[in-house]
Each structure stands twice: as C-alpha cells, then as structure tokens.
GROMACS .gro file of C-alpha atoms in nm:
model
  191
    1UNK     CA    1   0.000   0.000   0.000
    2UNK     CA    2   0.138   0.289  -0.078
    3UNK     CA    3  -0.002   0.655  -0.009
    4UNK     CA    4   0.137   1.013  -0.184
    5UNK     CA    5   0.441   0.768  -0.265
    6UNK     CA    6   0.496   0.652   0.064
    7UNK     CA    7   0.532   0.297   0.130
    8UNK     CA    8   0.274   0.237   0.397
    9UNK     CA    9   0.291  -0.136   0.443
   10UNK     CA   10   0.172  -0.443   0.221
   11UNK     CA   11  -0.119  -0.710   0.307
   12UNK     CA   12  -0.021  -0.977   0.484
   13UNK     CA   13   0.018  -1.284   0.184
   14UNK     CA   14  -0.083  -1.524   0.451
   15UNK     CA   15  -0.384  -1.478   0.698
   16UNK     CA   16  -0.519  -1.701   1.024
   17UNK     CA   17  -0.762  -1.635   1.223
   18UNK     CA   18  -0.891  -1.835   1.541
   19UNK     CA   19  -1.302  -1.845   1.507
   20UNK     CA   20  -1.483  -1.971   1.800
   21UNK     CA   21  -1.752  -2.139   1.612
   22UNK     CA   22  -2.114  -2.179   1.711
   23UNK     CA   23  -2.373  -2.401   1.684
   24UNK     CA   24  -2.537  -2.345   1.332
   25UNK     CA   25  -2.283  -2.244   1.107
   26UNK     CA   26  -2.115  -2.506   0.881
   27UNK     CA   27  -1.725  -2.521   0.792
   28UNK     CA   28  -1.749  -2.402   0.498
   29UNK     CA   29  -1.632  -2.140   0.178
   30UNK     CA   30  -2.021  -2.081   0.051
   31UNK     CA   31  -2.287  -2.284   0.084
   32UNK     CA   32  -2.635  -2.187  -0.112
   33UNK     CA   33  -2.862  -2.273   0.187
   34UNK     CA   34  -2.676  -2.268   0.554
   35UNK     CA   35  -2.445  -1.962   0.680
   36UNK     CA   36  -2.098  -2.064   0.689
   37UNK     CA   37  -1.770  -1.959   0.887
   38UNK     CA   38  -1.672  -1.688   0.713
   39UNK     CA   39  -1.956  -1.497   0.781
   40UNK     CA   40  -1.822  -1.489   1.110
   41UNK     CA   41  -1.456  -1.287   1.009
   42UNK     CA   42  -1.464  -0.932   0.910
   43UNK     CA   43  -1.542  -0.886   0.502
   44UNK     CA   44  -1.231  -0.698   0.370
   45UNK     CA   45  -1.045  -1.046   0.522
   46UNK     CA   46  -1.237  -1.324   0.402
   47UNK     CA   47  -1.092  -1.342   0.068
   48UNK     CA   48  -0.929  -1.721  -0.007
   49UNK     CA   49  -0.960  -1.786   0.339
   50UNK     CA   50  -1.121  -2.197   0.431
   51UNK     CA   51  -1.169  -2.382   0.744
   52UNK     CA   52  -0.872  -2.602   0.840
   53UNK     CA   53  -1.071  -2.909   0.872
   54UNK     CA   54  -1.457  -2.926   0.996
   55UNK     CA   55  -1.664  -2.916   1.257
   56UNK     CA   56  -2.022  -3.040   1.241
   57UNK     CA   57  -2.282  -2.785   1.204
   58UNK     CA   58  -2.421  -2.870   1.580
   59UNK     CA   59  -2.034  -2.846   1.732
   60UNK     CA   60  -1.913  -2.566   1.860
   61UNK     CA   61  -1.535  -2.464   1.927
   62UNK     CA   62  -1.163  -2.358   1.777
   63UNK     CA   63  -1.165  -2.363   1.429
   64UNK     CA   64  -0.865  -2.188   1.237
   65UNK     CA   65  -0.950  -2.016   0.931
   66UNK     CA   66  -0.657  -1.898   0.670
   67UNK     CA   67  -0.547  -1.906   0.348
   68UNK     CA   68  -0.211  -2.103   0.420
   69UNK     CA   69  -0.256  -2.410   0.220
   70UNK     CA   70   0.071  -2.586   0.347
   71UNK     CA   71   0.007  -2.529   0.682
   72UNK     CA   72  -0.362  -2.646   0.639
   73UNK     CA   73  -0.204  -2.951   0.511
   74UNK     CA   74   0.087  -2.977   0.805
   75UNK     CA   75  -0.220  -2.971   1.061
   76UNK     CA   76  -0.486  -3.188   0.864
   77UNK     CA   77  -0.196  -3.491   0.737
   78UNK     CA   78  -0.230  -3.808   0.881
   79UNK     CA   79   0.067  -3.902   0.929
   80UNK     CA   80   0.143  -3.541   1.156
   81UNK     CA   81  -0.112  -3.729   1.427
   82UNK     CA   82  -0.215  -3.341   1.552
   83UNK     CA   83  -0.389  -3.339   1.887
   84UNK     CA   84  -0.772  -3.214   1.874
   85UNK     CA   85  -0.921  -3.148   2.257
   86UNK     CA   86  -1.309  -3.175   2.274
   87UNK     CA   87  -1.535  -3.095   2.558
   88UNK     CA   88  -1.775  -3.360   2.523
   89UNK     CA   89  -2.181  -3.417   2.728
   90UNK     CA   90  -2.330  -3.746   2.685
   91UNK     CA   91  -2.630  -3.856   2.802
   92UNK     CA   92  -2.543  -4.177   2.951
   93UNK     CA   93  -2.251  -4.348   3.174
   94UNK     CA   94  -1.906  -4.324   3.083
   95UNK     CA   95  -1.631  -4.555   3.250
   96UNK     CA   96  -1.307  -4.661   3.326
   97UNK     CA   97  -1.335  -4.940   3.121
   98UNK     CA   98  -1.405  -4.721   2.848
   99UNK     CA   99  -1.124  -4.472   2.886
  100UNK     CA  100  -0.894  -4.799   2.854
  101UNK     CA  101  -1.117  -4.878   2.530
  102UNK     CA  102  -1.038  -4.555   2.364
  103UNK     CA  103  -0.654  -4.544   2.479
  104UNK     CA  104  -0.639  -4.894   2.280
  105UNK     CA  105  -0.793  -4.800   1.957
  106UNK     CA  106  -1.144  -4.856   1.925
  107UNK     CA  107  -1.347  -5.008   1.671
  108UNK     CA  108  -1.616  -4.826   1.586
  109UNK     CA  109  -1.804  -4.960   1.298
  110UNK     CA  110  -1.759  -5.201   0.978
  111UNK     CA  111  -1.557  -4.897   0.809
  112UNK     CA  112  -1.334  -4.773   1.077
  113UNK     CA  113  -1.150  -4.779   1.352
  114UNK     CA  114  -1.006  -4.530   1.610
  115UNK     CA  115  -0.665  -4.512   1.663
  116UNK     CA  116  -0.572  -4.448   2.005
  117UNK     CA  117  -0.725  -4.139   2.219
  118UNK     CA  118  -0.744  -3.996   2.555
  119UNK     CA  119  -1.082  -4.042   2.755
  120UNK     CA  120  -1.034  -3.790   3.081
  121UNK     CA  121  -1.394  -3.804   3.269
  122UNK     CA  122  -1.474  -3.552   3.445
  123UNK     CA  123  -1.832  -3.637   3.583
  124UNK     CA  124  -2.010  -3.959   3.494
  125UNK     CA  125  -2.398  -4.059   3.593
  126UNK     CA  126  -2.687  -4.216   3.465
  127UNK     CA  127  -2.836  -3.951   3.331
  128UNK     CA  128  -2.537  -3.790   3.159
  129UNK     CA  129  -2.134  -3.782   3.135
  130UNK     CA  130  -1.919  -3.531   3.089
  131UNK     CA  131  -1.540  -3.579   2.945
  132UNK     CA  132  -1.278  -3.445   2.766
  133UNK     CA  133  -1.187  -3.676   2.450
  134UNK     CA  134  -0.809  -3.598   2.248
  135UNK     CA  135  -0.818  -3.755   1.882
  136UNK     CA  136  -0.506  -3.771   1.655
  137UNK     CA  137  -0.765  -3.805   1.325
  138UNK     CA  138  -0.977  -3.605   1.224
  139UNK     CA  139  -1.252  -3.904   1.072
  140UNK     CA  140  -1.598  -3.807   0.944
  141UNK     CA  141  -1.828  -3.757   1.305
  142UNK     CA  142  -1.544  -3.918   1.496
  143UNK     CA  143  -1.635  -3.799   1.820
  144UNK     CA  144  -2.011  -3.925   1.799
  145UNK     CA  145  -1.911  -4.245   1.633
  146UNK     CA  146  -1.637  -4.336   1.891
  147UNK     CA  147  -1.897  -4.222   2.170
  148UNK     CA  148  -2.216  -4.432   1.954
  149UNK     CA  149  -1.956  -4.737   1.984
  150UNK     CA  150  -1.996  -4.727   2.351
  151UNK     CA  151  -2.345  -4.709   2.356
  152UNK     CA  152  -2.370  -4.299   2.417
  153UNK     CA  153  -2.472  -4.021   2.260
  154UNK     CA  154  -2.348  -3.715   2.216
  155UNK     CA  155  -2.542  -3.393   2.314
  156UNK     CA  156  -2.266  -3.112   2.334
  157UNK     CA  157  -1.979  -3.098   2.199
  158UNK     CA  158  -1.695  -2.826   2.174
  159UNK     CA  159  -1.338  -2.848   2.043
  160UNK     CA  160  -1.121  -2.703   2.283
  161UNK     CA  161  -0.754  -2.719   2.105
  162UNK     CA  162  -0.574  -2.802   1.801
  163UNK     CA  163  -0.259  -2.891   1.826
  164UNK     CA  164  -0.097  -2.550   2.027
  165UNK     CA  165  -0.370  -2.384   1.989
  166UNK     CA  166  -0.599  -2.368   2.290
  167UNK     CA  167  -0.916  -2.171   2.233
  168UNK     CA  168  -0.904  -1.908   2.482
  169UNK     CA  169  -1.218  -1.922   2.756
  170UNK     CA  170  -1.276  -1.576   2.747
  171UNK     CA  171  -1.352  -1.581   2.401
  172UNK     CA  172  -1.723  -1.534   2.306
  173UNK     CA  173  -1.882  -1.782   2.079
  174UNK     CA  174  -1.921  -1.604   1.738
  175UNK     CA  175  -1.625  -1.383   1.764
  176UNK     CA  176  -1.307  -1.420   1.563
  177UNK     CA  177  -0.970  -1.294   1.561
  178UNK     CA  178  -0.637  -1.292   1.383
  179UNK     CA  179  -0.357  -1.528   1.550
  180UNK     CA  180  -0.101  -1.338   1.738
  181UNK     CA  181   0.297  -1.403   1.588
  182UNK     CA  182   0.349  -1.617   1.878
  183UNK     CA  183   0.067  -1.886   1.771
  184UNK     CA  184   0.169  -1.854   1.381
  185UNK     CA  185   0.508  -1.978   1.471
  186UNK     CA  186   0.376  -2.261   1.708
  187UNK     CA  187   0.181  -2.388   1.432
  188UNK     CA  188   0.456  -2.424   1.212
  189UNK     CA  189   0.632  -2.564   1.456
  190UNK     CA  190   0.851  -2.300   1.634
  191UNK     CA  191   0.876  -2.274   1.980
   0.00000   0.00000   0.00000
C-alpha cells in the first residue's frame, strides 16, 4: 500500500484467524442454503480464506481459518497425528473401562476404527457424562461415532484445542480474531 508515494505497508500474503464457532454455522467457503464460517470474520479479510478441517454444524469450538494451504495440510496430514481437545456431554454413563477402550484404539463400525485417544472423565452418571476426548484423526463424526460405539450419545460438543492452539475461555462464541505471531510460529512448529 502505498499513499502520496509513501510505502505504507503491504497485506499480509498469509492470513489465520482463530473463530470460536457456534452451533449453526457449517465449515465451509459458501454454501447456497446454511451460513458458513466466514460470515463470522470481518469482510475486507475473508478473501481465499477456508476452514482447516470441519466441525459439524451442531459443534461448537476452535476452528482456524486462513489461506495457508501448506500449513492447512501440516495440521490436517495423517501421518502429523495433531492433537484435537473436545469438551464432550453425553447422556449416559461413561467408565473406566471405556477410557482404557479408547486409549487402545477402538473399533467403531464395519468402516473404521479409532486409533488411540485420551478419555479424561470428568463427571459420569446415569443420566449424563461429561469428558474431555483428544483424537489424533480427524474421521468423518469421529467424536459421535467413537462415543455411539460405547453405547452414548453425544449432546454437546466443543473443540477445545488443536494442536498449540488452545481456544481461549474468554472468548465469546461467534467472535473471531487474527492469531497473534506467537501462535503462527507454534503452528509451524517453532517454539
């Protein structure tokens, strides 16, 4: 940008921004008939910007938006094995036995099963669990499948971290905001 001659600055050629998504949006560019992400980032920013990975349009939580397709790819590989946190409520009894389930892979249907993932219950009952579950995939409903597999469902869920990035609890649901310097070099691996 320049101004009377003056070089004022450039645009950034890579932008990320940390969304805390609610319930009701879908992770997505466009879509024709539901509102999408990146309604939720200002207007002048959203351009090329996508969703690294998804979140169900009932799940709320971190999602990173940018433009940055190699890091996109660094965080969504397979074979990188990247940490995602969820909050999860169920609405029937989680147990030991199943944390030791989930830490040993667990199979969850004909198709697929989960590779190994951290089960930390918090509050468990009869009428409803509460947990924090960390994945290293990032499979197609993975959360509700691995929870279905064990004979609960889910009725909240909110993804709490991705890899170094912890969504920050003072952040209100809806509200977006460009990663600080410090969190762009954590994702790509600095320290």
């Amino acid at each position: 940008v320049e101004l009377g001659g003056e070089r004022l600055g450039a645009r950034a050629e890579f932008m990320y921004y940390l969304l805390h998504k609610p319930a009701g949006y879908v992770s997505a560019t466009e879509d024709t008939r539901e509102k999408t992400v990146l309604e939720l980032v200002p207007k002048d920013s959203r351009r090329n910007l996508f969703p690294v990975g998804r979140l169900d349009k009932d799940t709320e939580g971190l999602l990173l938006l940018t433009n940055d397709g190699m890091l996109a790819h660094e965080l969504l590989s397979p074979k990188k094995h990247v940490d995602k946190k969820y909050y999860v409520e169920t609405d029937g009894l989680l147990t030991d036995e199943h944390r030791k389930l989930f830490k040993n892979g667990i199979k969850v249907d004909d198709e697929f099963t989960a590779k190994e993932a951290e089960l930390q219950i918090l509050s468990s009952g009869d009428k409803g669990s509460k947990a924090y579950l960390t994945i290293r995939e990032g499979k197609y409903h993975q959360v509700k499948r691995m929870m279905e597999a064990v004979g609960n469902t889910v009725t909240y869920l909110k993804r709490i971290s991705m890899g170094p990035l912890t969504l920050p609890e003072d952040m209100e649901t809806g509200t977006s905001r460009m990663l600080t310097d410090s969190e762009i070099n954590m994702l790509k691996g600095g320290k």
